[in-house]
Amino acid sequence: KMRGRKLGILHVFRDVTRERELDRREREFLAEVTHELRTPLTSIKGYADLLIAEELSPEEQRECLEIIQRSAARMTTLINDLIDLSRLELGQVSFHISFVNVSKLIHLVTESLRLQFQEKQQKLTLSLPNNLPPVWADPDRLTQVFTNLLVNAHRYTPAGGKIAVRAGQDGDRVRIQFIDNGIGISAEDQVHLFSKFFRVRSQSIANIQGSGLGLAITHSLIERLGGTITLDSTLGVGSTFTVTLPTAPPQPIPQP
């Protein structure tokens, strides 16, 4: 007001679209966590009650205990993934960076998964040149990344399928590709693939267990290591995840 006269009205507008979207995602995230934990917990309680209440044969007891063991392992994996993702988002994950031999690391990871590939009669091919330069990364975190991508390929490639790992130098980076001829991912689903708890909605994978956190963790780790990850996939044909990693420490920004 000026000398008792009203000059006008001030309106303040604030776009709360982002806040509402984040709030929606948080509610969905909590709902997914609850669901993913409740499922194995229900199995554990149900079969434990059965063991206590019923007279079961040794074979039936063993079957119940194996289901309890698998459900407990599923819960442990989910909880560990949640802890990893939470620490990454809070910046609480420590990295021990050094020069890493990519070929050697991939051989170690594939050997640790060899029995899983054999069980599904999947053919794994490695194409790793001898002159591949080392990358500047954390070997433990890189092991986690390669394991996640190979386990993902194993899960979503049918029995008898083919999985390949190829690597090569791309300028000042090393490019590693994880290729499968599995179920593939639609363009619509690819947009959300690295989101927390996202899983492709398809009857063909309804029985495949997974927390929906592996690729989100993988994406975060690669970004923290100064790398990139992209996906090229065709539904019903297969998928190719391409990772690039630096071969040298980042150059310091010159001070003015």
Short mmCIF file of C-alpha atoms in Angstrom, two decimals:
data_model
loop_
_atom_site.label_atom_id
_atom_site.label_comp_id
_atom_site.label_asym_id
_atom_site.label_seq_id
_atom_site.Cartn_x
_atom_site.Cartn_y
_atom_site.Cartn_z
CA LYS A 1 0.00 0.00 0.00
CA MET A 2 1.04 3.59 -0.57
CA ARG A 3 -0.69 6.26 1.59
CA GLY A 4 -3.59 3.89 2.11
CA ARG A 5 -3.95 2.91 -1.53
CA LYS A 6 -3.64 -0.74 -2.71
CA LEU A 7 -1.18 -0.97 -5.57
CA GLY A 8 -1.87 -4.57 -6.52
CA ILE A 9 -1.58 -8.19 -5.53
CA LEU A 10 1.61 -10.25 -5.69
CA HIS A 11 1.14 -13.88 -6.78
CA VAL A 12 3.96 -16.38 -6.23
CA PHE A 13 3.84 -19.59 -8.25
CA ARG A 14 6.06 -22.61 -7.63
CA ASP A 15 6.16 -25.66 -9.86
CA VAL A 16 5.86 -28.68 -7.56
CA THR A 17 5.74 -31.25 -10.37
CA ARG A 18 9.22 -32.58 -9.60
CA GLU A 19 8.50 -32.80 -5.85
CA ARG A 20 5.30 -34.71 -6.50
CA GLU A 21 7.05 -37.05 -8.92
CA LEU A 22 9.81 -37.76 -6.37
CA ASP A 23 7.18 -38.36 -3.69
CA ARG A 24 5.35 -40.79 -5.99
CA ARG A 25 8.55 -42.66 -6.78
CA GLU A 26 9.41 -42.89 -3.07
CA ARG A 27 5.98 -44.41 -2.29
CA GLU A 28 6.36 -46.88 -5.16
CA PHE A 29 9.87 -47.75 -4.00
CA LEU A 30 8.69 -48.47 -0.44
CA ALA A 31 5.80 -50.55 -1.79
CA GLU A 32 8.20 -52.60 -3.92
CA VAL A 33 10.59 -53.13 -0.99
CA THR A 34 7.72 -54.33 1.18
CA HIS A 35 6.48 -56.70 -1.53
CA GLU A 36 9.92 -58.11 -2.32
CA LEU A 37 10.66 -58.78 1.37
CA ARG A 38 7.20 -60.14 2.20
CA THR A 39 7.30 -62.86 -0.47
CA PRO A 40 10.33 -64.82 0.83
CA LEU A 41 9.42 -64.06 4.44
CA THR A 42 5.99 -65.62 3.91
CA SER A 43 7.65 -68.77 2.53
CA ILE A 44 10.06 -68.97 5.47
CA LYS A 45 7.27 -68.62 8.04
CA GLY A 46 4.93 -71.00 6.22
CA TYR A 47 7.41 -73.84 5.88
CA ALA A 48 8.82 -73.32 9.38
CA ASP A 49 5.26 -73.62 10.78
CA LEU A 50 4.79 -76.77 8.70
CA LEU A 51 7.96 -78.32 10.13
CA ILE A 52 6.80 -77.61 13.68
CA ALA A 53 3.16 -78.66 13.30
CA GLU A 54 3.36 -81.72 11.07
CA GLU A 55 5.03 -85.11 11.21
CA LEU A 56 7.01 -85.09 8.00
CA SER A 57 9.22 -87.68 6.40
CA PRO A 58 12.96 -86.91 6.17
CA GLU A 59 12.52 -86.18 2.45
CA GLU A 60 9.67 -83.73 3.13
CA GLN A 61 11.65 -82.07 5.92
CA ARG A 62 14.62 -81.60 3.59
CA GLU A 63 12.39 -80.08 0.90
CA CYS A 64 10.96 -77.59 3.43
CA LEU A 65 14.42 -76.66 4.66
CA GLU A 66 15.70 -76.14 1.11
CA ILE A 67 12.80 -73.76 0.38
CA ILE A 68 13.54 -71.88 3.62
CA GLN A 69 17.22 -71.70 2.66
CA ARG A 70 16.46 -70.33 -0.83
CA SER A 71 14.01 -67.77 0.58
CA ALA A 72 16.53 -66.61 3.18
CA ALA A 73 19.20 -66.27 0.47
CA ARG A 74 16.79 -64.19 -1.63
CA MET A 75 16.13 -61.87 1.33
CA THR A 76 19.87 -61.55 2.02
CA THR A 77 20.55 -60.59 -1.60
CA LEU A 78 17.78 -58.01 -1.58
CA ILE A 79 18.93 -56.45 1.70
CA ASN A 80 22.54 -56.29 0.51
CA ASP A 81 21.41 -54.64 -2.74
CA LEU A 82 19.36 -52.11 -0.78
CA ILE A 83 22.34 -51.30 1.42
CA ASP A 84 24.64 -50.91 -1.60
CA LEU A 85 22.20 -48.64 -3.44
CA SER A 86 21.52 -46.53 -0.36
CA ARG A 87 25.23 -46.04 0.32
CA LEU A 88 25.85 -45.13 -3.32
CA GLU A 89 23.09 -42.53 -3.30
CA LEU A 90 24.41 -41.05 -0.05
CA GLY A 91 27.99 -41.00 -1.35
CA GLN A 92 29.15 -43.37 1.39
CA VAL A 93 30.82 -45.96 -0.86
CA SER A 94 34.60 -45.83 -0.81
CA PHE A 95 36.54 -46.52 -4.01
CA HIS A 96 40.10 -47.79 -4.23
CA ILE A 97 41.18 -46.76 -7.70
CA SER A 98 44.11 -48.32 -9.54
CA PHE A 99 45.02 -49.63 -12.98
CA VAL A 100 42.99 -52.79 -13.64
CA ASN A 101 43.59 -55.55 -16.19
CA VAL A 102 40.11 -55.90 -17.72
CA SER A 103 40.79 -59.18 -19.52
CA LYS A 104 42.06 -60.88 -16.37
CA LEU A 105 39.09 -59.59 -14.35
CA ILE A 106 36.54 -60.80 -16.91
CA HIS A 107 38.16 -64.26 -16.95
CA LEU A 108 37.91 -64.44 -13.14
CA VAL A 109 34.25 -63.38 -13.16
CA THR A 110 33.22 -65.77 -15.93
CA GLU A 111 35.00 -68.64 -14.20
CA SER A 112 33.06 -67.94 -10.99
CA LEU A 113 29.80 -68.19 -12.98
CA ARG A 114 30.82 -71.15 -15.15
CA LEU A 115 28.53 -73.68 -13.41
CA GLN A 116 25.49 -71.41 -13.83
CA PHE A 117 26.08 -71.18 -17.59
CA GLN A 118 26.60 -74.94 -17.79
CA GLU A 119 23.33 -75.66 -15.98
CA LYS A 120 21.43 -73.84 -18.73
CA GLN A 121 23.72 -75.15 -21.45
CA GLN A 122 24.56 -71.61 -22.49
CA LYS A 123 27.57 -70.99 -24.68
CA LEU A 124 29.85 -68.22 -23.40
CA THR A 125 32.37 -66.66 -25.79
CA LEU A 126 35.11 -64.21 -24.80
CA SER A 127 36.84 -61.92 -27.30
CA LEU A 128 39.52 -60.05 -25.38
CA PRO A 129 42.58 -58.72 -27.28
CA ASN A 130 46.01 -59.18 -25.69
CA ASN A 131 46.97 -55.53 -26.17
CA LEU A 132 43.98 -54.16 -24.27
CA PRO A 133 45.19 -51.30 -22.01
CA PRO A 134 44.33 -51.35 -18.30
CA VAL A 135 41.48 -49.17 -17.06
CA TRP A 136 41.54 -46.70 -14.19
CA ALA A 137 38.96 -48.18 -11.82
CA ASP A 138 38.23 -50.01 -8.56
CA PRO A 139 38.77 -53.75 -9.17
CA ASP A 140 36.23 -54.83 -6.53
CA ARG A 141 33.50 -52.52 -7.83
CA LEU A 142 34.31 -53.49 -11.40
CA THR A 143 33.95 -57.15 -10.42
CA GLN A 144 30.50 -56.29 -9.07
CA VAL A 145 29.58 -54.54 -12.34
CA PHE A 146 30.75 -57.40 -14.59
CA THR A 147 29.04 -59.97 -12.35
CA ASN A 148 25.74 -58.09 -12.44
CA LEU A 149 25.79 -57.81 -16.23
CA LEU A 150 26.71 -61.47 -16.79
CA VAL A 151 24.14 -62.73 -14.28
CA ASN A 152 21.55 -60.54 -16.00
CA ALA A 153 22.46 -62.07 -19.39
CA HIS A 154 22.34 -65.57 -17.90
CA ARG A 155 18.89 -65.05 -16.36
CA TYR A 156 17.21 -63.59 -19.42
CA THR A 157 18.78 -65.85 -22.04
CA PRO A 158 17.01 -69.17 -22.54
CA ALA A 159 18.66 -72.57 -22.13
CA GLY A 160 21.04 -73.28 -24.99
CA GLY A 161 21.44 -69.57 -25.72
CA LYS A 162 24.60 -67.63 -26.52
CA ILE A 163 26.36 -64.98 -24.44
CA ALA A 164 29.48 -63.10 -25.53
CA VAL A 165 31.84 -60.60 -23.94
CA ARG A 166 33.87 -58.43 -26.28
CA ALA A 167 36.37 -55.73 -25.44
CA GLY A 168 38.45 -53.23 -27.38
CA GLN A 169 40.13 -49.88 -27.14
CA ASP A 170 38.12 -46.81 -28.07
CA GLY A 171 40.38 -43.76 -27.95
CA ASP A 172 41.27 -43.06 -24.33
CA ARG A 173 38.70 -45.59 -23.14
CA VAL A 174 38.14 -49.32 -23.12
CA ARG A 175 34.82 -50.55 -24.46
CA ILE A 176 33.35 -53.80 -23.06
CA GLN A 177 30.20 -55.32 -24.56
CA PHE A 178 27.98 -57.97 -22.97
CA ILE A 179 25.92 -59.56 -25.74
CA ASP A 180 23.14 -62.14 -25.50
CA ASN A 181 20.47 -63.62 -27.74
CA GLY A 182 17.90 -63.62 -24.94
CA ILE A 183 14.38 -62.25 -24.68
CA GLY A 184 15.35 -58.65 -25.44
CA ILE A 185 13.81 -55.48 -24.06
CA SER A 186 11.19 -53.26 -25.67
CA ALA A 187 11.97 -49.60 -26.40
CA GLU A 188 9.33 -48.59 -23.85
CA ASP A 189 10.97 -50.62 -21.07
CA GLN A 190 14.51 -49.53 -21.97
CA VAL A 191 13.70 -46.00 -20.78
CA HIS A 192 13.22 -47.25 -17.20
CA LEU A 193 15.75 -50.10 -17.17
CA PHE A 194 18.25 -48.47 -14.79
CA SER A 195 15.55 -47.32 -12.36
CA LYS A 196 15.27 -48.86 -8.90
CA PHE A 197 13.11 -51.98 -8.73
CA PHE A 198 12.21 -51.84 -12.42
CA ARG A 199 11.62 -55.24 -13.98
CA VAL A 200 10.31 -55.98 -17.46
CA ARG A 201 6.62 -56.89 -17.18
CA SER A 202 6.31 -60.07 -19.17
CA GLN A 203 4.80 -63.50 -18.57
CA SER A 204 7.92 -65.03 -20.12
CA ILE A 205 10.02 -63.92 -17.11
CA ALA A 206 7.41 -64.22 -14.36
CA ASN A 207 9.32 -67.09 -12.74
CA ILE A 208 12.75 -65.43 -12.92
CA GLN A 209 13.74 -64.08 -9.53
CA GLY A 210 15.51 -60.76 -9.15
CA SER A 211 15.41 -57.71 -6.93
CA GLY A 212 15.20 -55.19 -9.76
CA LEU A 213 18.17 -53.36 -8.20
CA GLY A 214 21.13 -54.95 -10.00
CA LEU A 215 21.13 -52.66 -13.03
CA ALA A 216 20.45 -49.56 -10.92
CA ILE A 217 23.51 -50.41 -8.81
CA THR A 218 25.55 -51.18 -11.92
CA HIS A 219 24.63 -47.83 -13.49
CA SER A 220 25.56 -45.91 -10.31
CA LEU A 221 28.90 -47.72 -9.93
CA ILE A 222 29.91 -47.11 -13.55
CA GLU A 223 29.04 -43.41 -13.29
CA ARG A 224 31.10 -43.10 -10.09
CA LEU A 225 34.03 -44.74 -11.91
CA GLY A 226 33.83 -42.14 -14.68
CA GLY A 227 32.42 -44.59 -17.20
CA THR A 228 29.26 -44.96 -19.24
CA ILE A 229 26.75 -47.74 -19.87
CA THR A 230 24.30 -47.98 -22.76
CA LEU A 231 21.86 -50.59 -24.03
CA ASP A 232 20.95 -51.71 -27.52
CA SER A 233 18.15 -54.28 -27.48
CA THR A 234 15.45 -55.74 -29.70
CA LEU A 235 12.50 -57.59 -28.22
CA GLY A 236 12.77 -61.30 -28.96
CA VAL A 237 16.25 -60.96 -30.46
CA GLY A 238 18.65 -60.09 -27.66
CA SER A 239 20.49 -57.33 -25.81
CA THR A 240 23.89 -55.66 -25.84
CA PHE A 241 25.10 -53.69 -22.83
CA THR A 242 28.09 -51.51 -23.67
CA VAL A 243 30.36 -50.22 -20.91
CA THR A 244 33.18 -47.73 -21.44
CA LEU A 245 35.85 -47.02 -18.83
CA PRO A 246 38.75 -44.53 -18.75
CA THR A 247 42.31 -45.75 -19.25
CA ALA A 248 43.86 -42.92 -17.21
CA PRO A 249 43.03 -40.74 -14.20
CA PRO A 250 40.94 -37.65 -14.97
CA GLN A 251 42.99 -34.56 -15.74
CA PRO A 252 42.77 -31.84 -13.09
CA ILE A 253 40.84 -28.73 -14.12
CA PRO A 254 43.37 -25.93 -14.65
CA GLN A 255 43.00 -23.08 -12.20
CA PRO A 256 42.49 -19.61 -13.70
#
